[in-house]
Coordinates of C-alpha atoms in Angstrom, one line a residue:
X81 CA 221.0 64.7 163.7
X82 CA 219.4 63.3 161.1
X83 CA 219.0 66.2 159.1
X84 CA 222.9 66.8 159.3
X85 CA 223.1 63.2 157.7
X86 CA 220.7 63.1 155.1
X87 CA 219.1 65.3 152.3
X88 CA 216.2 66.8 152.6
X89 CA 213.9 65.2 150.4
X90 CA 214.9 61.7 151.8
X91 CA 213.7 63.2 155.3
X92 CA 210.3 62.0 156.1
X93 CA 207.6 64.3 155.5
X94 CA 205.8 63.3 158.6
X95 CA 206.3 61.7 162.3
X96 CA 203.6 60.1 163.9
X97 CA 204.0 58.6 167.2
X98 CA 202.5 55.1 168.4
X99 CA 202.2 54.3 171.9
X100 CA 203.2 50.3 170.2
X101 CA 204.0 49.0 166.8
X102 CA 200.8 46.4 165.1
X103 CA 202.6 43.3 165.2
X104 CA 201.0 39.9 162.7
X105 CA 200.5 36.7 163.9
X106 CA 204.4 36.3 163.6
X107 CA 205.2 38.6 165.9
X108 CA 206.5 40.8 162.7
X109 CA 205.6 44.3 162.2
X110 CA 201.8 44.8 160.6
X111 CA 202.4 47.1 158.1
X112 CA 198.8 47.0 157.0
X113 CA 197.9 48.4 159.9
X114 CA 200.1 51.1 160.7
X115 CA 198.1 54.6 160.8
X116 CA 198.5 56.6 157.7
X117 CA 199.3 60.4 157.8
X118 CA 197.1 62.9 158.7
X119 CA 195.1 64.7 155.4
X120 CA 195.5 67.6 157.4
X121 CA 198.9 67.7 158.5
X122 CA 201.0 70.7 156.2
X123 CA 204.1 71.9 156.0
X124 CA 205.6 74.3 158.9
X125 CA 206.0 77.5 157.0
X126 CA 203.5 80.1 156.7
X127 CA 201.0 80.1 153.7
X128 CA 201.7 82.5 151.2
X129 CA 199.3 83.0 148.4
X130 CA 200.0 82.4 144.8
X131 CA 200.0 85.7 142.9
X132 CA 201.2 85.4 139.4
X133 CA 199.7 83.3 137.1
X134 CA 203.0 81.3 137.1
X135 CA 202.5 81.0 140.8
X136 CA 199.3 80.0 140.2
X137 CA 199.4 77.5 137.6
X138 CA 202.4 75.7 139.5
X139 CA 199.9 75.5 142.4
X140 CA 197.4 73.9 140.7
X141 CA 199.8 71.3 139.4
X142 CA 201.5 70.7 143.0
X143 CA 197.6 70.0 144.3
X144 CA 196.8 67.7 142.0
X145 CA 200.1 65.8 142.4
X146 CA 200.3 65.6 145.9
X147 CA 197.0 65.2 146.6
X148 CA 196.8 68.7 148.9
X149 CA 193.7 71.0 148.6
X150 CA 196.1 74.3 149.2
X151 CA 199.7 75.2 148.4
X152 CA 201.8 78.0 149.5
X153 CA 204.7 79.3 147.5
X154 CA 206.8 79.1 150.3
X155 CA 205.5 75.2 151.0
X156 CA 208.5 72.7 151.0
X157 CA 207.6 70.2 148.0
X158 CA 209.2 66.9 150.4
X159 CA 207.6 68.1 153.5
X160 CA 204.5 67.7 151.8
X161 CA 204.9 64.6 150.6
X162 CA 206.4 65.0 147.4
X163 CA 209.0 62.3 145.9
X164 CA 211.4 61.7 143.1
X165 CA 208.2 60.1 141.1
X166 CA 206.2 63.2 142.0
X167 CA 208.6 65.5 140.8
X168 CA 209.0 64.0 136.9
X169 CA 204.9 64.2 137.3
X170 CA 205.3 68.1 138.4
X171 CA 207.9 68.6 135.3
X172 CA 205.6 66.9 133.1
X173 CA 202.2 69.0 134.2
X174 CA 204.5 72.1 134.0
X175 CA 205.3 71.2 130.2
X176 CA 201.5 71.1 129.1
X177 CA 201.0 74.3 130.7
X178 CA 204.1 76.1 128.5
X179 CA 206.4 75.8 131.0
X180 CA 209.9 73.8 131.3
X181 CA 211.2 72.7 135.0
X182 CA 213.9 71.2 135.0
X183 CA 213.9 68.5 137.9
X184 CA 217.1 69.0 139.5
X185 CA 216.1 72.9 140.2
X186 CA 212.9 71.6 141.9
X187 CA 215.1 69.4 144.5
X188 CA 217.1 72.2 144.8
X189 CA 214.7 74.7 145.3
X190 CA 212.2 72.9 146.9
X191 CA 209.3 75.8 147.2
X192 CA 207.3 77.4 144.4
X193 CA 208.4 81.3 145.7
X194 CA 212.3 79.5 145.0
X195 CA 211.9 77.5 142.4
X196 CA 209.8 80.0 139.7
X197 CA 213.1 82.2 138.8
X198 CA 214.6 78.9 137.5
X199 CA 211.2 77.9 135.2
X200 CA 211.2 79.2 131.7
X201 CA 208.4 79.2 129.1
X202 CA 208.5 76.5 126.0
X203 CA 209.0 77.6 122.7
X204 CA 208.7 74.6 121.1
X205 CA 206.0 71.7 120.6
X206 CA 207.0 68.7 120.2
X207 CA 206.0 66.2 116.9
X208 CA 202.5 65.9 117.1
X209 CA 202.4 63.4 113.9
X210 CA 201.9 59.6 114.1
X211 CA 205.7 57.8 114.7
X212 CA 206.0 55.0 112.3
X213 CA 209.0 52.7 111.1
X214 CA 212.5 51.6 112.6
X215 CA 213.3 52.6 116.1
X216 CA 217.0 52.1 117.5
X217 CA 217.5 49.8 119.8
X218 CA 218.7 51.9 123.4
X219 CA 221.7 50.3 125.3
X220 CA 218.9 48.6 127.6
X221 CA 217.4 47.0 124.5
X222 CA 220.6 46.0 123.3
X223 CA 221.7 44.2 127.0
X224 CA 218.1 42.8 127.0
X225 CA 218.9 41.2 123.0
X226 CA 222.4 39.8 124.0
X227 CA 221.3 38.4 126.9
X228 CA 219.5 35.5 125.3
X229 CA 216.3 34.8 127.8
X230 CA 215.2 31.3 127.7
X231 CA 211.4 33.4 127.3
X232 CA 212.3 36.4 126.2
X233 CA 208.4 36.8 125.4
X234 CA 207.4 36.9 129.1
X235 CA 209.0 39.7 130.7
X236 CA 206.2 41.6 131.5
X237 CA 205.3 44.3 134.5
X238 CA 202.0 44.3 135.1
X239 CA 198.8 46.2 137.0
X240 CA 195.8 44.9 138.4
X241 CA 192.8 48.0 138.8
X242 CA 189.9 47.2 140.5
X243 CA 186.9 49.4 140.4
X244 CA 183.8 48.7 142.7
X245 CA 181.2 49.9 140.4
X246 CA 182.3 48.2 137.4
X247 CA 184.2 49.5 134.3
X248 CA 182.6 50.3 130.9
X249 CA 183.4 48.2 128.2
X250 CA 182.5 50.3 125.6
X251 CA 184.0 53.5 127.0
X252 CA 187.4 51.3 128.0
X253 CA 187.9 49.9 124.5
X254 CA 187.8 53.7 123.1
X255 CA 190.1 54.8 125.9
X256 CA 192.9 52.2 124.9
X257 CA 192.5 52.9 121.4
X258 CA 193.3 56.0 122.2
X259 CA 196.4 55.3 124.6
X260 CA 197.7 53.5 121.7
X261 CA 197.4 56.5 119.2
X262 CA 198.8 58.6 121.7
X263 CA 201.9 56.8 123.2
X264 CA 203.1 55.8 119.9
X265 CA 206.4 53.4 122.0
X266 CA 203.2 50.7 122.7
X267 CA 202.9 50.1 119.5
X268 CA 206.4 48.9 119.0
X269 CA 207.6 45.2 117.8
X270 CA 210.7 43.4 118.0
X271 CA 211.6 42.0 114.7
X272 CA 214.4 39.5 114.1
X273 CA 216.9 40.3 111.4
X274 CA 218.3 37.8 109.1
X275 CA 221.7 37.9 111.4
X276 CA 219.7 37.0 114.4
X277 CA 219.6 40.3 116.0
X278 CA 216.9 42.3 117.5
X279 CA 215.1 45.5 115.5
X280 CA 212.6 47.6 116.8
X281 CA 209.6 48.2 114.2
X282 CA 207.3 51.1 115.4
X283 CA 203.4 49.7 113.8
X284 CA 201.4 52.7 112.4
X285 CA 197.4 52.5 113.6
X286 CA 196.5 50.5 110.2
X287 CA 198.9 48.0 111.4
X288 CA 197.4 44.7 112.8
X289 CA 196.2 44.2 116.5
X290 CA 197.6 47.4 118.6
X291 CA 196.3 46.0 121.7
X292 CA 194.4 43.4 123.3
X293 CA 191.5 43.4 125.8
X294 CA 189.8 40.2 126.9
X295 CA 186.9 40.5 128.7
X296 CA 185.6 37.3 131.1
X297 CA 182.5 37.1 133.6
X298 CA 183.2 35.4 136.8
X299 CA 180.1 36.8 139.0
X300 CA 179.4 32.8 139.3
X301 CA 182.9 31.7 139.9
X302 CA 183.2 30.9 144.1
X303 CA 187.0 31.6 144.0
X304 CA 187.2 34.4 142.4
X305 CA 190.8 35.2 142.7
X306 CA 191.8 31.7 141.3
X307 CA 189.7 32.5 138.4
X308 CA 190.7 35.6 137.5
X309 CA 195.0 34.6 138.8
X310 CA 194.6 31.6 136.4
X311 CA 193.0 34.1 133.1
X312 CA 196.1 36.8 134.1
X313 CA 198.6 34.1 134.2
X314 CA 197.5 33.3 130.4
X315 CA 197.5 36.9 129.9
X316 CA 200.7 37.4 131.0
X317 CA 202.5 34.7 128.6
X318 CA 200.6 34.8 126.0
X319 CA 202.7 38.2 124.5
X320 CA 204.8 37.5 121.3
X321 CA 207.4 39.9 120.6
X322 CA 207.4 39.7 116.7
X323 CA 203.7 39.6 116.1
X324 CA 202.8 41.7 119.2
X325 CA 200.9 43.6 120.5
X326 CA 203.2 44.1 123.5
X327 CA 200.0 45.7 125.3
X328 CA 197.2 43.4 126.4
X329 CA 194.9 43.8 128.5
X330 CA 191.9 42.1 130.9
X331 CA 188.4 43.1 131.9
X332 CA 187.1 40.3 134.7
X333 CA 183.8 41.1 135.9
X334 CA 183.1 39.9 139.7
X335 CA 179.6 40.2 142.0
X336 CA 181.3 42.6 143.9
X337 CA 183.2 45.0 141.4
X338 CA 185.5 44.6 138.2
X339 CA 189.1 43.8 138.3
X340 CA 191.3 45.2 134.9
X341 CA 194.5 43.8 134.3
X342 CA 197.2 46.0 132.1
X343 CA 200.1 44.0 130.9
X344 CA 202.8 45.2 128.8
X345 CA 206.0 44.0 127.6
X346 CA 209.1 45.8 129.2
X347 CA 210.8 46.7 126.5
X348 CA 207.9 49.9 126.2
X349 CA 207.4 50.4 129.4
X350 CA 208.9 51.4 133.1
X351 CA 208.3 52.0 136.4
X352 CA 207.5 55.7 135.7
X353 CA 206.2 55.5 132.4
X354 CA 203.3 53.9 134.5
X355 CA 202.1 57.3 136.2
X356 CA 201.7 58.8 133.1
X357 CA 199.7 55.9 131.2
X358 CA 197.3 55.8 134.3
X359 CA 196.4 59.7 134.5
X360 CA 195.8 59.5 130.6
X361 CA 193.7 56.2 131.2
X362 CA 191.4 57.4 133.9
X363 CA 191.3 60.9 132.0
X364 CA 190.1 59.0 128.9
X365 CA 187.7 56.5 130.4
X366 CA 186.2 59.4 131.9
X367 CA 185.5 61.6 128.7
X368 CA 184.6 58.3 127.3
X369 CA 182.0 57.9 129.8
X370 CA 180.6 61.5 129.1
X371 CA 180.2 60.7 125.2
X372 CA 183.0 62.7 124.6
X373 CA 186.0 63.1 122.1
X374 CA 188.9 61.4 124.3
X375 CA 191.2 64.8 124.4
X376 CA 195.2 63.9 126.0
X377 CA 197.6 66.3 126.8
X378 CA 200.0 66.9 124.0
X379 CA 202.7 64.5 123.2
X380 CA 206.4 64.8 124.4
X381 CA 209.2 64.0 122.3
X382 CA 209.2 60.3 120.7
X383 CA 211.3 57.1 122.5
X384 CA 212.3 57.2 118.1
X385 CA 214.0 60.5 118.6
X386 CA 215.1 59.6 122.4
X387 CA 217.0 56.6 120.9
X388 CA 218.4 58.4 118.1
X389 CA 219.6 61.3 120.7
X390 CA 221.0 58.7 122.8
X391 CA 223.3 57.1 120.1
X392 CA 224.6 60.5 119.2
X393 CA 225.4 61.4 123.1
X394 CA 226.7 58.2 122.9
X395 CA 229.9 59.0 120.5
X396 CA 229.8 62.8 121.6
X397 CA 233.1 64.7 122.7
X398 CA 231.2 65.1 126.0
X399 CA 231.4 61.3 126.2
X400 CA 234.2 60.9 125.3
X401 CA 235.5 63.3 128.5
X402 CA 233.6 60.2 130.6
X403 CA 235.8 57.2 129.0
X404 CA 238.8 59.0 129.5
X405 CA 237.5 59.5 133.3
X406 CA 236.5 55.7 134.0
X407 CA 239.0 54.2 132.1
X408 CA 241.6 56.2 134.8
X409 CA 239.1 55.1 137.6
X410 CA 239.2 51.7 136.6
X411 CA 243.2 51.4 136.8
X412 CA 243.0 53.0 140.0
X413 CA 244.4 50.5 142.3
X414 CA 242.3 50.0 145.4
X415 CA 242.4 48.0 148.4
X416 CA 239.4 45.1 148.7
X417 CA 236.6 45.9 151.0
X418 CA 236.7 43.2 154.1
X419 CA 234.1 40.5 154.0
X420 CA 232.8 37.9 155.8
X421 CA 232.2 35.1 153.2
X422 CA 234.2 34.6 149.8
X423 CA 231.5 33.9 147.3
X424 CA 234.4 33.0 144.8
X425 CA 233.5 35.3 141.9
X426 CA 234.6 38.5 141.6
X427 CA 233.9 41.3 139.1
X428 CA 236.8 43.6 139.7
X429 CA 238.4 45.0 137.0
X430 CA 236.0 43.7 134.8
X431 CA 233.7 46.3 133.3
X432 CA 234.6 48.1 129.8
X433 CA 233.2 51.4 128.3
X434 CA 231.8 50.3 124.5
X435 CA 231.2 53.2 122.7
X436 CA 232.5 52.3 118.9
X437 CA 229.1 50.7 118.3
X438 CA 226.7 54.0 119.3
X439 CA 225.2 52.2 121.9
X440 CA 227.2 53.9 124.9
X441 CA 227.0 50.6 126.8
X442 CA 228.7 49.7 130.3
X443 CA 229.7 45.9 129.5
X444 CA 231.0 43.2 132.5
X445 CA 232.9 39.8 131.9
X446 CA 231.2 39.1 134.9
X447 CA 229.9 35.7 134.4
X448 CA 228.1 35.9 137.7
X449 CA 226.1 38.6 136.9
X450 CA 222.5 38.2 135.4
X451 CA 219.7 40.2 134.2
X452 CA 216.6 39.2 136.3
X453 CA 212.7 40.0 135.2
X454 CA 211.3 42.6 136.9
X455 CA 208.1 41.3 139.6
X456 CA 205.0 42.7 138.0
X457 CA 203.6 46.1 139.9
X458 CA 200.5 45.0 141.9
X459 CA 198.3 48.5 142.3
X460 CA 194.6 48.9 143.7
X461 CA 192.7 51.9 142.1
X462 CA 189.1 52.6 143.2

């Protein structure tokens, strides 16, 4: 069956039947307008109670997570709806309250009751102080350098908010100011050294232009969403990797609501870097709103000391067990998987472990192979 096949947390949290699928025009499936999930469907086991104030702090931070109004110990984090985003948001919540989870434990002891034995208090706080000067560049940073991108200036992800009441100006200002304090990697600029490589240049607050936020009115505008795709578009390429800042932002005030636009360079930011900057955003704007001193959760460790960690893993004994490993793998002889076209390039046997230069880079030949910008993130918050 399929749980025989998968693992659990790739098992969906919920079935729904439909007596027919919502096809479009095209006769393809509607996703729009399948059904969502039930608020009110839970998990199968039994609710037990929170005791401790372990229990009950972990709780607390599954609820607001996943978006449930009560959580058993014994409740199955996947079942209710939780994911491998979700989970680095748990281990993240867990910190600020004192607490260290490590991730793997929580897919492998999926409820709270399971999971708490595993959970061990902090004794450390991370570097609180402001993170100024030369960063190192991560493998990533170094692929993306080498590369050579016609643009490399335009290689952006990207959210659109909209918000039906309108956003503060005032109050959204204060709140990135204080996004930039806090996340000190957004405040980071690629310099150009006199050999013509990349260096990374962490700005301190007194340096220049952190961030940008252009604010435009288009309550007269008929086609709204040419005007405000034609201001994001100049948005969008007008980021300069030297001068920065690599965070700008758009405030585009319609007769029906405000759109904001975040845009930042993807050398300081991912995928799930994203979850963390919007909780801290609309916890900001909100205290903002109030009149009140914009208070963040404490800082994790720096991308600086993430980079110079890295490096060091990088020319470790322990990795120096892996190149031993894949440098066997790769003179493994192996028979070619069957296929039904020859596309004429082939990577095989191409790939080599670099590790002399710190980096801890995989590298490929591969002449066919490309790095391609990422599709800005399109997100509606109301």
């Amino acid at each position: 069956g399929l749980g025989a096949e998968l693992p659990s947390y790739m098992i969906p949290s919920y079935f729904v039947q439909l007596e027919r699928m919502p096809l479009a025009p095209n006769g393809k499936l509607d996703r729009k307008a399948l059904p969502a999930p039930e608020k009110s469907l839970q998990t199968s086991a039994e609710y037990v109670a929170p005791r401790t104030e372990a229990e009950k702090t972990m709780t607390a931070v599954w609820q607001a997570v996943l978006g449930t109004s009560r959580v058993g110990i014994t409740d199955h984090f996947f079942e209710l709806g939780g994911d491998s985003i979700k989970s680095i948001q748990v281990a993240a919540r867990m910190q600020q309250a004192g607490f260290k989870l490590e991730i793997r434990d929580l897919f492998k002891y999926p409820t709270i009751a399971q999971v708490l034995p595993y959970m061990k208090e902090i004794n450390r706080t991370a570097d609180q102080s402001e993170v100024t000067g030369e960063v190192r560049l991560t493998p990533i940073l170094h692929g993306f350098a080498r590369h050579q991108f016609a643009n490399p200036h335009h290689f952006n992800q990207s959210i659109m908010l909209y918000r039906k009441e309108g956003f503060d100006a005032g109050a959204l200002r204060k709140t990135l100011s204080k996004l930039v304090e806090q996340h000190d990697a957004l405040r980071i600029v690629l310099r150009m050294t006199e050999q013509g490589a990349y260096s990374l240049w962490n700005r301190s607050l007194a340096e220049g232009e952190l961030y940008s936020l252009e604010e435009a009115d288009f309550t007269g505008h008929e086609d709204l969403g040419a005007a405000i795709e034609a201001k994001a578009d100049e948005i969008q390429g007008g980021i300069n990797l030297q001068e920065g800042p690599l965070f700008k932002a758009g405030l585009f005030h319609g007769k029906d609501g405000d759109h904001l636009l975040l845009v930042i360079h993807h050398t300081v930011i991912d995928g799930v870097s994203w979850r963390i900057l919007l909780e801290d955003l609309a916890s900001g704007y909100e205290q903002a709103l109030k009149q009140e001193p914009i208070r963040l959760p404490l800082k994790t460790d720096s991308f600086r000391l993430w980079a110079e960690q890295l490096a060091h893993y990088a020319n470790s004994k322990a990795m120096e067990k892996e190149r031993v490993y894949w440098s066997g793998v790769a003179q493994t002889e192996t028979e070619a998987l069957p296929i039904d076209l020859d596309a004429g390039v082939s990577c095989s046997g191409t790939a080599k472990l670099s590790l002399s230069s710190g980096t801890g880079m995989i590298q490929s030949n591969c002449s066919s192979m490309s790095i391609v910008p990422i599709t800005p993130i399109w997100m509606i918050y109301c």
